[in-house]
Tab-separated table of C-alpha atoms in Angstrom:
chain	number	residue	atom	x	y	z
M	1	MET	CA	-43.935	13.964	-52.695
M	2	ALA	CA	-41.400	11.196	-53.060
M	3	SER	CA	-39.032	12.857	-50.637
M	4	ALA	CA	-41.783	13.236	-48.005
M	5	TYR	CA	-42.617	9.549	-48.463
M	6	GLN	CA	-38.929	8.610	-48.171
M	7	GLN	CA	-38.620	10.681	-44.989
M	8	GLN	CA	-41.671	8.944	-43.543
M	9	VAL	CA	-40.245	5.481	-44.372
M	10	LEU	CA	-36.874	6.494	-42.984
M	11	GLN	CA	-38.553	7.846	-39.821
M	12	GLN	CA	-40.445	4.569	-39.330
M	13	ALA	CA	-37.296	2.503	-39.873
M	14	LEU	CA	-35.416	4.648	-37.367
M	15	GLU	CA	-38.215	4.350	-34.815
M	16	GLN	CA	-38.299	0.591	-35.326
M	17	ALA	CA	-34.509	0.316	-34.797
M	18	VAL	CA	-34.628	2.458	-31.638
M	19	LEU	CA	-37.581	0.424	-30.333
M	20	GLN	CA	-35.665	-2.810	-30.977
M	21	GLU	CA	-32.571	-1.496	-29.080
M	22	VAL	CA	-34.709	-0.382	-26.149
M	23	GLN	CA	-36.377	-3.793	-26.018
M	24	ASN	CA	-32.984	-5.533	-26.075
M	25	ALA	CA	-31.687	-3.331	-23.240
M	26	GLU	CA	-34.863	-3.940	-21.250
M	27	ALA	CA	-34.498	-7.691	-21.759
M	28	GLN	CA	-30.927	-7.548	-20.444
M	29	VAL	CA	-32.035	-5.576	-17.376
M	30	ASP	CA	-34.862	-8.052	-16.786
M	31	GLN	CA	-32.377	-10.933	-17.057
M	32	LYS	CA	-30.058	-9.335	-14.462
M	33	LEU	CA	-33.004	-8.665	-12.132
M	34	HIS	CA	-34.130	-12.265	-12.516
M	35	GLU	CA	-30.570	-13.473	-11.678
M	36	LEU	CA	-30.460	-11.239	-8.599
M	37	ASN	CA	-33.917	-12.342	-7.459
M	38	SER	CA	-33.066	-16.017	-7.923
M	39	MET	CA	-29.926	-15.788	-5.746
M	40	ASN	CA	-30.213	-17.690	-2.535
M	41	THR	CA	-29.527	-16.103	0.835
M	42	GLU	CA	-26.083	-17.714	1.138
M	43	GLU	CA	-24.904	-16.069	-2.076
M	44	ILE	CA	-26.284	-12.717	-0.986
M	45	GLU	CA	-24.595	-13.026	2.423
M	46	GLU	CA	-21.319	-13.974	0.716
M	47	ILE	CA	-21.484	-10.903	-1.530
M	48	GLU	CA	-22.251	-8.708	1.468
M	49	ALA	CA	-19.318	-10.203	3.404
M	50	ILE	CA	-16.978	-9.486	0.486
M	51	ARG	CA	-18.310	-5.948	0.318
M	52	ARG	CA	-17.800	-5.408	4.075
M	53	ARG	CA	-14.224	-6.755	3.903
M	54	ARG	CA	-13.447	-4.468	0.983
M	55	ILE	CA	-14.846	-1.422	2.794
M	56	GLU	CA	-12.841	-2.336	5.923
M	57	PHE	CA	-9.692	-2.727	3.822
M	58	LEU	CA	-10.231	0.684	2.221
M	59	LYS	CA	-10.756	2.298	5.649
M	60	LYS	CA	-7.550	0.737	6.986
M	61	SER	CA	-5.650	1.854	3.894
M	62	LYS	CA	-6.871	5.399	4.378
M	63	GLU	CA	-5.893	5.384	8.068
M	64	ARG	CA	-2.443	4.007	7.233
M	65	LYS	CA	-1.934	6.619	4.554
M	66	GLN	CA	-2.739	9.345	7.080
M	67	ILE	CA	-0.067	8.158	9.523
M	68	GLY	CA	2.632	7.884	6.845
M	69	HIS	CA	2.366	4.430	5.300
M	70	GLY	CA	3.242	4.234	1.626
M	71	GLU	CA	5.954	6.875	1.794
M	72	TYR	CA	9.493	7.106	3.082
M	73	SER	CA	9.799	10.039	5.482
M	74	GLU	CA	12.237	11.472	8.002
M	75	ILE	CA	11.425	11.690	11.703
M	76	GLY	CA	13.189	13.196	14.707
M	77	GLY	CA	14.974	15.874	12.730
M	78	THR	CA	15.788	18.005	15.778
M	79	GLY	CA	16.909	15.301	18.158
M	80	ASN	CA	13.362	14.520	19.171
M	81	GLU	CA	13.521	10.758	19.705
M	82	LYS	CA	9.925	10.769	20.918
M	83	GLU	CA	8.794	10.751	17.283
M	84	PHE	CA	10.423	7.338	16.848
M	85	PHE	CA	8.449	5.852	19.729
M	86	ASP	CA	5.211	7.503	18.586
M	87	ALA	CA	5.680	6.136	15.072
M	88	ALA	CA	6.450	2.667	16.438
M	89	LYS	CA	3.287	2.720	18.563
M	90	THR	CA	0.963	3.902	15.783
M	91	SER	CA	2.118	1.311	13.216
M	92	ASP	CA	2.095	-2.448	13.617
M	93	LYS	CA	5.215	-2.710	11.454
M	94	MET	CA	7.875	-0.083	10.976
M	95	VAL	CA	11.265	0.010	9.285
M	96	CYS	CA	13.626	2.713	10.536
M	97	HIS	CA	16.841	3.554	8.724
M	98	PHE	CA	19.497	5.145	10.925
M	99	TYR	CA	21.716	7.218	8.662
M	100	ARG	CA	24.385	9.886	8.537
M	101	ASN	CA	24.296	12.815	6.115
M	102	GLY	CA	26.674	12.582	3.194
M	103	SER	CA	27.231	8.835	3.434
M	104	PRO	CA	26.983	7.141	0.022
M	105	ARG	CA	26.016	3.849	1.676
M	106	CYS	CA	23.080	5.543	3.378
M	107	GLU	CA	21.955	7.027	0.062
M	108	ILE	CA	21.867	3.545	-1.470
M	109	VAL	CA	19.755	2.296	1.426
M	110	ASP	CA	17.455	5.333	1.046
M	111	LYS	CA	16.878	4.431	-2.582
M	112	HIS	CA	15.950	0.848	-1.777
M	113	LEU	CA	13.703	1.745	1.141
M	114	SER	CA	11.838	4.410	-0.821
M	115	GLU	CA	11.020	1.738	-3.427
M	116	LEU	CA	9.901	-0.706	-0.750
M	117	ALA	CA	7.716	1.888	0.996
M	118	VAL	CA	5.475	2.201	-2.042
M	119	LYS	CA	5.112	-1.573	-2.407
M	120	HIS	CA	4.465	-2.493	1.241
M	121	LEU	CA	1.642	-0.303	2.494
M	122	GLY	CA	1.244	-2.294	5.701
M	123	THR	CA	4.658	-1.143	6.913
M	124	ARG	CA	5.745	2.383	7.747
M	125	PHE	CA	9.178	3.384	6.445
M	126	VAL	CA	11.083	6.171	8.196
M	127	LYS	CA	14.641	7.394	8.479
M	128	LEU	CA	16.359	9.007	11.435
M	129	ASN	CA	19.646	10.883	11.530
M	130	ALA	CA	21.713	8.937	14.072
M	131	GLU	CA	23.894	11.965	14.836
M	132	LYS	CA	20.859	14.007	15.887
M	133	ALA	CA	19.424	11.223	18.039
M	134	PRO	CA	22.364	9.972	20.114
M	135	PHE	CA	20.220	8.734	23.015
M	136	LEU	CA	18.122	6.524	20.754
M	137	ALA	CA	21.146	5.289	18.796
M	138	GLU	CA	22.864	4.309	22.019
M	139	ARG	CA	19.757	2.715	23.488
M	140	LEU	CA	19.162	0.616	20.359
M	141	ARG	CA	22.877	-0.194	20.096
M	142	ILE	CA	23.348	1.334	16.665
M	143	ILE	CA	27.038	0.767	15.966
M	144	PHE	CA	27.276	0.621	12.176
M	145	LEU	CA	25.758	3.061	9.722
M	146	PRO	CA	23.612	2.458	7.827
M	147	THR	CA	21.525	0.340	10.154
M	148	ILE	CA	17.948	-0.698	9.630
M	149	CYS	CA	15.727	-1.439	12.624
M	150	CYS	CA	12.607	-3.472	12.040
M	151	VAL	CA	9.919	-2.804	14.635
M	152	ILE	CA	6.857	-4.968	15.178
M	153	LYS	CA	4.121	-3.757	17.530
M	154	GLY	CA	6.407	-1.289	19.260
M	155	LYS	CA	9.306	-3.687	19.859
M	156	VAL	CA	12.542	-3.908	17.894
M	157	TYR	CA	12.408	-7.181	16.001
M	158	MET	CA	15.812	-7.082	14.320
M	159	HIS	CA	18.743	-4.897	13.280
M	160	ILE	CA	20.240	-5.157	9.831
M	161	HIS	CA	23.910	-4.163	9.452
M	162	ILE	CA	25.249	-4.592	5.953
M	163	PHE	CA	28.841	-3.871	5.096
M	164	ILE	CA	29.811	-1.987	1.986
M	165	LYS	CA	30.542	-4.996	-0.221
M	166	TYR	CA	26.930	-6.166	0.159
M	167	LEU	CA	25.384	-2.764	-0.491
M	168	TYR	CA	26.088	-2.963	-4.193
M	169	ILE	CA	24.256	-6.220	-4.671
M	170	LYS	CA	21.151	-5.002	-6.436
M	171	ASN	CA	18.343	-6.382	-4.269
M	172	ILE	CA	20.075	-7.227	-0.983
M	173	TYR	CA	17.728	-5.152	1.184
M	174	LYS	CA	14.681	-6.372	-0.639
M	175	TYR	CA	15.848	-9.940	-0.084
M	176	ILE	CA	16.593	-9.476	3.621
M	177	LEU	CA	13.394	-7.581	4.352
M	178	SER	CA	11.206	-10.040	2.447
M	179	ASN	CA	11.012	-12.250	5.554
M	180	TYR	CA	9.975	-9.254	7.615
M	181	PHE	CA	6.962	-8.523	5.404
M	182	ARG	CA	5.435	-11.987	5.678
């Protein structure tokens, strides 16, 4: 009999504790509802505006990701310079590295640009083999390799030619391109 009585007391204590927790949770929900109901229309409009801006930002990020932002990729591999112009038209900002295979200087630039591509999602980073795109290299007056062309809204904004002694300075490209990303 004592064990049945103990189970009954234990059952009541457990029910009381569960009831108390449910009441506490309900009080918290009621408090949040009261806070939401007491918000004025300006606060609600402000929250909605923040929400709309965030959704717009996420949509733009998705669109950029689809056209190649956030990664460092090669274009015009078969001498097709049209890809360069298409990429420049589809992105507001683009950085194009003109390189030559087997050049250690170009490999250093590749390393730096691949790091920058991940950090600056608003800019598209591409590389183009200058030997396979002679028309474009001549038209853009690419004399030194490696050369970086910065393109804004389809127009070449600047060329960056860095000689070998500057390539080994750790963050030289990051420093030079920092003005471009503003």
